[in-house]
Amino acid sequence: NAGVTQTPKFQVLKTGQSMTLQCAQDMNHEYMSWYRQDPGMGLRLIHYSVGAGITDQGEVPNGYNVSRSTTEDFPLRLLSAAPSQTSVYFCASSYTPLFGTHNYGYTFGSGTRLTVV
Amino acid sequence: DQQVKQNSPSLSVQEGRISILNCDYTNSMFDYFLWYKKYPAEGPTFLISISSIKDKNEDGRFTVFLNKSAKHLSLHIVPSQPGDSAVYFCAASPRASRSGSRLTFGEGTQLTVNP
């Protein structure tokens, strides 16, 4: 059981380049999210999805696009990379929380360290 | 506007002693609270959680306390072990709904447990 797999682990981009960070989970989780981690700022939500075909913006969505065509995959696209997007990116997934119960134990991937020069 | 705040960037304790990590929040809509642990070069791992209908939840050496009136929660680790050395993130979520997937994280606290 692989859990949440992120690729690549490291990436260096030039300003203006575009790329896609891949995220796949094999746990049949409905919820998937992308976070970025920056020093002193914790993890900030970029985009999230509550199921295939449904996505929504998080706290810091500008400069990023997502799509969710399958339950398993949730890629994050950087449209035109900027130095401010230098960060560590984490993908996470979880079961749908049922009303009256709480199961928000997200499973995180190991992260993609992105540097934009 | 930082809705979840961990005011201590770092904490150092001796092995065997208690570690207490603190977290404050401002959003009254938060209904569920979680703690994650993160080692370098790894993703965060879920540690323990608590619903707003409770004020305490225990899991082995880890206990989370919630004070709703003060909008404050804390994580107690007893006894602390060197393997507990990691960054600890507090996170909060609104009531179970589609927005329940929106976890808001604090800045993190680096815990160091000295042998």
mmCIF file of C-alpha atoms in Angstrom:
data_model
loop_
_atom_site.group_PDB
_atom_site.id
_atom_site.type_symbol
_atom_site.label_atom_id
_atom_site.label_comp_id
_atom_site.label_asym_id
_atom_site.label_seq_id
_atom_site.Cartn_x
_atom_site.Cartn_y
_atom_site.Cartn_z
ATOM 1 C CA ASN A 1 0.000 0.000 0.000
ATOM 2 C CA ALA A 2 1.854 3.075 -1.277
ATOM 3 C CA GLY A 3 -0.356 5.729 0.392
ATOM 4 C CA VAL A 4 0.171 9.179 -1.134
ATOM 5 C CA THR A 5 2.878 9.397 -3.793
ATOM 6 C CA GLN A 6 4.290 12.709 -4.960
ATOM 7 C CA THR A 7 6.603 13.241 -7.910
ATOM 8 C CA PRO A 8 9.110 14.698 -8.412
ATOM 9 C CA LYS A 9 10.812 15.001 -5.019
ATOM 10 C CA PHE A 10 12.973 17.922 -6.142
ATOM 11 C CA GLN A 11 12.623 20.421 -8.991
ATOM 12 C CA VAL A 12 14.387 23.581 -10.101
ATOM 13 C CA LEU A 13 12.518 25.856 -12.484
ATOM 14 C CA LYS A 14 13.357 29.083 -14.210
ATOM 15 C CA THR A 15 11.024 32.032 -13.776
ATOM 16 C CA GLY A 16 8.187 31.786 -16.268
ATOM 17 C CA GLN A 17 8.402 28.046 -16.808
ATOM 18 C CA SER A 18 5.391 25.853 -16.193
ATOM 19 C CA MET A 19 5.238 22.410 -14.649
ATOM 20 C CA THR A 20 2.924 19.907 -13.029
ATOM 21 C CA LEU A 21 3.436 18.368 -9.615
ATOM 22 C CA GLN A 22 1.952 14.896 -9.533
ATOM 23 C CA CYS A 23 0.013 13.364 -6.658
ATOM 24 C CA ALA A 24 -1.551 9.910 -6.542
ATOM 25 C CA GLN A 25 -3.197 7.959 -3.735
ATOM 26 C CA ASP A 26 -4.256 4.332 -3.657
ATOM 27 C CA MET A 27 -6.500 4.436 -0.577
ATOM 28 C CA ASN A 28 -9.731 5.370 -2.391
ATOM 29 C CA HIS A 29 -9.844 8.633 -0.452
ATOM 30 C CA GLU A 30 -12.375 11.196 -1.620
ATOM 31 C CA TYR A 31 -10.700 14.258 -0.148
ATOM 32 C CA MET A 32 -7.402 15.488 -1.589
ATOM 33 C CA SER A 33 -5.549 18.735 -0.959
ATOM 34 C CA TRP A 34 -2.403 20.607 -1.846
ATOM 35 C CA TYR A 35 -0.470 22.574 0.760
ATOM 36 C CA ARG A 36 2.708 24.589 0.637
ATOM 37 C CA GLN A 37 5.074 24.907 3.569
ATOM 38 C CA ASP A 38 7.170 28.013 4.031
ATOM 39 C CA PRO A 39 9.426 28.873 6.980
ATOM 40 C CA GLY A 40 7.508 30.425 9.866
ATOM 41 C CA MET A 41 4.151 30.065 8.103
ATOM 42 C CA GLY A 42 3.110 26.481 8.660
ATOM 43 C CA LEU A 43 1.197 24.741 5.890
ATOM 44 C CA ARG A 44 -1.122 26.816 3.746
ATOM 45 C CA LEU A 45 -3.905 25.327 1.653
ATOM 46 C CA ILE A 46 -3.614 25.954 -2.098
ATOM 47 C CA HIS A 47 -6.481 23.937 -3.604
ATOM 48 C CA TYR A 48 -8.596 21.032 -2.478
ATOM 49 C CA SER A 49 -11.034 18.511 -3.887
ATOM 50 C CA VAL A 50 -13.935 16.679 -2.245
ATOM 51 C CA GLY A 51 -14.266 14.162 -5.063
ATOM 52 C CA ALA A 52 -13.611 13.497 -8.733
ATOM 53 C CA GLY A 53 -14.687 16.455 -10.835
ATOM 54 C CA ILE A 54 -14.953 18.830 -7.852
ATOM 55 C CA THR A 55 -12.236 21.293 -6.870
ATOM 56 C CA ASP A 56 -12.130 24.506 -4.874
ATOM 57 C CA GLN A 57 -9.671 27.195 -3.905
ATOM 58 C CA GLY A 58 -7.864 27.319 -0.629
ATOM 59 C CA GLU A 59 -6.005 30.110 1.101
ATOM 60 C CA VAL A 60 -3.285 30.768 -1.513
ATOM 61 C CA PRO A 61 -4.578 29.629 -4.945
ATOM 62 C CA ASN A 62 -3.080 32.308 -7.198
ATOM 63 C CA GLY A 63 -0.638 30.975 -9.770
ATOM 64 C CA TYR A 64 -1.825 27.373 -9.425
ATOM 65 C CA ASN A 65 -4.388 25.225 -11.199
ATOM 66 C CA VAL A 66 -5.781 21.822 -10.294
ATOM 67 C CA SER A 67 -8.090 19.226 -11.770
ATOM 68 C CA ARG A 68 -9.505 15.960 -10.430
ATOM 69 C CA SER A 69 -10.480 13.651 -13.272
ATOM 70 C CA THR A 70 -10.069 10.478 -11.191
ATOM 71 C CA THR A 71 -10.325 9.610 -7.501
ATOM 72 C CA GLU A 72 -6.670 8.613 -7.435
ATOM 73 C CA ASP A 73 -4.928 11.621 -9.005
ATOM 74 C CA PHE A 74 -4.796 15.310 -8.099
ATOM 75 C CA PRO A 75 -2.094 17.152 -10.094
ATOM 76 C CA LEU A 76 -1.040 20.711 -9.267
ATOM 77 C CA ARG A 77 -0.044 22.930 -12.183
ATOM 78 C CA LEU A 78 2.171 25.977 -11.936
ATOM 79 C CA LEU A 79 1.226 28.174 -14.868
ATOM 80 C CA SER A 80 4.210 30.565 -14.921
ATOM 81 C CA ALA A 81 6.645 29.921 -12.097
ATOM 82 C CA ALA A 82 7.765 32.822 -9.909
ATOM 83 C CA PRO A 83 10.452 32.964 -7.199
ATOM 84 C CA SER A 84 7.643 33.441 -4.625
ATOM 85 C CA GLN A 85 6.537 29.892 -5.430
ATOM 86 C CA THR A 86 9.770 28.464 -4.074
ATOM 87 C CA SER A 87 8.479 26.185 -1.345
ATOM 88 C CA VAL A 88 7.886 22.621 -0.238
ATOM 89 C CA TYR A 89 4.605 21.280 -1.588
ATOM 90 C CA PHE A 90 2.602 18.570 0.126
ATOM 91 C CA CYS A 91 -0.304 16.604 -1.224
ATOM 92 C CA ALA A 92 -2.708 15.007 1.255
ATOM 93 C CA SER A 93 -5.771 12.780 1.161
ATOM 94 C CA SER A 94 -8.409 11.561 3.594
ATOM 95 C CA TYR A 95 -11.685 9.725 3.848
ATOM 96 C CA THR A 96 -14.855 11.780 3.676
ATOM 97 C CA PRO A 97 -15.699 12.923 7.192
ATOM 98 C CA LEU A 98 -19.167 11.710 8.165
ATOM 99 C CA PHE A 99 -21.515 14.063 9.947
ATOM 100 C CA GLY A 100 -21.343 13.423 13.669
ATOM 101 C CA THR A 101 -18.029 11.643 13.404
ATOM 102 C CA HIS A 102 -14.645 13.014 12.644
ATOM 103 C CA ASN A 103 -12.014 11.386 10.580
ATOM 104 C CA TYR A 104 -9.814 14.195 9.396
ATOM 105 C CA GLY A 105 -6.585 12.248 9.742
ATOM 106 C CA TYR A 106 -5.071 13.360 6.478
ATOM 107 C CA THR A 107 -2.337 11.199 4.972
ATOM 108 C CA PHE A 108 0.414 13.344 3.528
ATOM 109 C CA GLY A 109 2.883 12.606 0.781
ATOM 110 C CA SER A 110 6.598 13.115 1.383
ATOM 111 C CA GLY A 111 6.652 16.451 -0.433
ATOM 112 C CA THR A 112 8.128 18.136 -3.496
ATOM 113 C CA ARG A 113 10.837 20.702 -2.882
ATOM 114 C CA LEU A 114 10.543 23.342 -5.614
ATOM 115 C CA THR A 115 13.038 26.102 -6.293
ATOM 116 C CA VAL A 116 12.284 28.846 -8.795
ATOM 117 C CA VAL A 117 15.297 30.863 -9.933
ATOM 118 C CA ASP B 1 -4.768 36.886 9.564
ATOM 119 C CA GLN B 2 -3.321 33.869 11.326
ATOM 120 C CA GLN B 3 -6.350 31.908 12.553
ATOM 121 C CA VAL B 4 -4.277 29.184 14.187
ATOM 122 C CA LYS B 5 -1.200 30.291 16.061
ATOM 123 C CA GLN B 6 1.619 28.451 17.761
ATOM 124 C CA ASN B 7 3.542 31.113 19.628
ATOM 125 C CA SER B 8 6.561 28.996 20.523
ATOM 126 C CA PRO B 9 8.800 28.252 17.536
ATOM 127 C CA SER B 10 10.844 25.825 19.617
ATOM 128 C CA LEU B 11 10.767 23.797 22.838
ATOM 129 C CA SER B 12 13.523 21.790 24.472
ATOM 130 C CA VAL B 13 12.881 19.198 27.206
ATOM 131 C CA GLN B 14 14.762 16.397 28.938
ATOM 132 C CA GLU B 15 13.994 12.776 28.174
ATOM 133 C CA GLY B 16 11.385 11.410 30.558
ATOM 134 C CA ARG B 17 9.881 14.814 31.323
ATOM 135 C CA ILE B 18 6.604 16.240 30.055
ATOM 136 C CA SER B 19 6.457 18.212 26.810
ATOM 137 C CA ILE B 20 3.639 20.739 26.501
ATOM 138 C CA LEU B 21 2.957 22.304 23.129
ATOM 139 C CA ASN B 22 0.417 25.093 22.877
ATOM 140 C CA CYS B 23 -1.896 26.373 20.177
ATOM 141 C CA ASP B 24 -4.396 29.237 20.022
ATOM 142 C CA TYR B 25 -7.138 29.838 17.478
ATOM 143 C CA THR B 26 -9.414 32.731 16.646
ATOM 144 C CA ASN B 27 -12.133 31.275 14.400
ATOM 145 C CA SER B 28 -15.241 30.224 16.372
ATOM 146 C CA MET B 29 -16.332 28.045 13.445
ATOM 147 C CA PHE B 30 -13.509 25.590 14.086
ATOM 148 C CA ASP B 31 -15.059 22.344 15.229
ATOM 149 C CA TYR B 32 -12.258 19.838 15.154
ATOM 150 C CA PHE B 33 -8.603 20.067 16.067
ATOM 151 C CA LEU B 34 -5.634 17.936 15.159
ATOM 152 C CA TRP B 35 -1.953 17.610 15.892
ATOM 153 C CA TYR B 36 0.556 16.474 13.284
ATOM 154 C CA LYS B 37 4.196 15.541 13.704
ATOM 155 C CA LYS B 38 6.772 16.160 11.003
ATOM 156 C CA TYR B 39 10.287 14.828 10.630
ATOM 157 C CA PRO B 40 12.749 16.476 8.195
ATOM 158 C CA ALA B 41 12.277 15.496 4.543
ATOM 159 C CA GLU B 42 9.019 13.713 5.336
ATOM 160 C CA GLY B 43 5.376 14.660 5.140
ATOM 161 C CA PRO B 44 3.413 15.429 8.320
ATOM 162 C CA THR B 45 1.878 12.433 10.064
ATOM 163 C CA PHE B 46 -1.386 12.545 11.977
ATOM 164 C CA LEU B 47 -0.893 12.229 15.721
ATOM 165 C CA ILE B 48 -4.093 12.885 17.651
ATOM 166 C CA SER B 49 -7.322 14.843 17.318
ATOM 167 C CA ILE B 50 -10.151 16.229 19.421
ATOM 168 C CA SER B 51 -13.705 17.270 18.697
ATOM 169 C CA SER B 52 -15.133 20.480 20.119
ATOM 170 C CA ILE B 53 -17.638 18.427 22.149
ATOM 171 C CA LYS B 54 -14.765 17.087 24.256
ATOM 172 C CA ASP B 55 -12.148 18.768 26.402
ATOM 173 C CA LYS B 56 -9.615 15.935 26.515
ATOM 174 C CA ASN B 57 -8.481 13.054 24.360
ATOM 175 C CA GLU B 58 -5.753 10.548 25.202
ATOM 176 C CA ASP B 59 -3.775 8.156 23.070
ATOM 177 C CA GLY B 60 -0.925 6.465 24.875
ATOM 178 C CA ARG B 61 1.716 9.045 25.786
ATOM 179 C CA PHE B 62 -0.158 11.804 23.977
ATOM 180 C CA THR B 63 -3.015 13.853 25.413
ATOM 181 C CA VAL B 64 -4.711 16.811 23.802
ATOM 182 C CA PHE B 65 -6.643 19.323 25.906
ATOM 183 C CA LEU B 66 -9.161 21.773 24.510
ATOM 184 C CA ASN B 67 -10.330 24.942 26.273
ATOM 185 C CA LYS B 68 -13.076 26.321 24.046
ATOM 186 C CA SER B 69 -13.725 29.443 26.088
ATOM 187 C CA ALA B 70 -10.074 30.429 25.790
ATOM 188 C CA LYS B 71 -9.792 29.130 22.218
ATOM 189 C CA HIS B 72 -6.713 27.233 23.285
ATOM 190 C CA LEU B 73 -5.490 23.694 22.929
ATOM 191 C CA SER B 74 -2.396 21.930 24.096
ATOM 192 C CA LEU B 75 -0.590 18.678 23.424
ATOM 193 C CA HIS B 76 1.032 16.860 26.335
ATOM 194 C CA ILE B 77 3.648 14.183 25.736
ATOM 195 C CA VAL B 78 4.513 12.084 28.788
ATOM 196 C CA PRO B 79 7.137 10.768 29.086
ATOM 197 C CA SER B 80 9.038 12.532 26.323
ATOM 198 C CA GLN B 81 11.444 10.419 24.270
ATOM 199 C CA PRO B 82 14.295 11.448 21.940
ATOM 200 C CA GLY B 83 12.317 9.996 19.019
ATOM 201 C CA ASP B 84 9.631 12.615 19.685
ATOM 202 C CA SER B 85 12.006 15.309 18.431
ATOM 203 C CA ALA B 86 10.180 16.778 15.434
ATOM 204 C CA VAL B 87 8.127 19.754 14.328
ATOM 205 C CA TYR B 88 4.580 19.649 15.708
ATOM 206 C CA PHE B 89 1.767 21.356 13.844
ATOM 207 C CA CYS B 90 -1.593 22.250 15.305
ATOM 208 C CA ALA B 91 -4.472 22.258 12.796
ATOM 209 C CA ALA B 92 -8.162 23.118 12.894
ATOM 210 C CA SER B 93 -11.178 22.383 10.737
ATOM 211 C CA PRO B 94 -14.716 23.748 10.556
ATOM 212 C CA ARG B 95 -17.824 21.628 11.075
ATOM 213 C CA ALA B 96 -18.094 18.406 9.055
ATOM 214 C CA SER B 97 -19.132 19.405 5.558
ATOM 215 C CA ARG B 98 -17.472 19.890 2.230
ATOM 216 C CA SER B 99 -15.442 22.578 3.927
ATOM 217 C CA GLY B 100 -14.323 19.964 6.409
ATOM 218 C CA SER B 101 -11.408 19.266 4.162
ATOM 219 C CA ARG B 102 -10.009 22.738 4.797
ATOM 220 C CA LEU B 103 -7.445 22.286 7.502
ATOM 221 C CA THR B 104 -5.860 25.493 8.796
ATOM 222 C CA PHE B 105 -2.396 24.933 10.254
ATOM 223 C CA GLY B 106 -0.326 26.775 12.791
ATOM 224 C CA GLU B 107 3.291 27.732 12.164
ATOM 225 C CA GLY B 108 4.698 24.700 13.951
ATOM 226 C CA THR B 109 6.835 24.140 17.066
ATOM 227 C CA GLN B 110 10.192 22.388 16.902
ATOM 228 C CA LEU B 111 10.401 19.982 19.847
ATOM 229 C CA THR B 112 13.816 18.721 20.885
ATOM 230 C CA VAL B 113 14.002 15.970 23.501
ATOM 231 C CA ASN B 114 17.491 15.704 24.962
ATOM 232 C CA PRO B 115 18.771 12.306 26.205
#
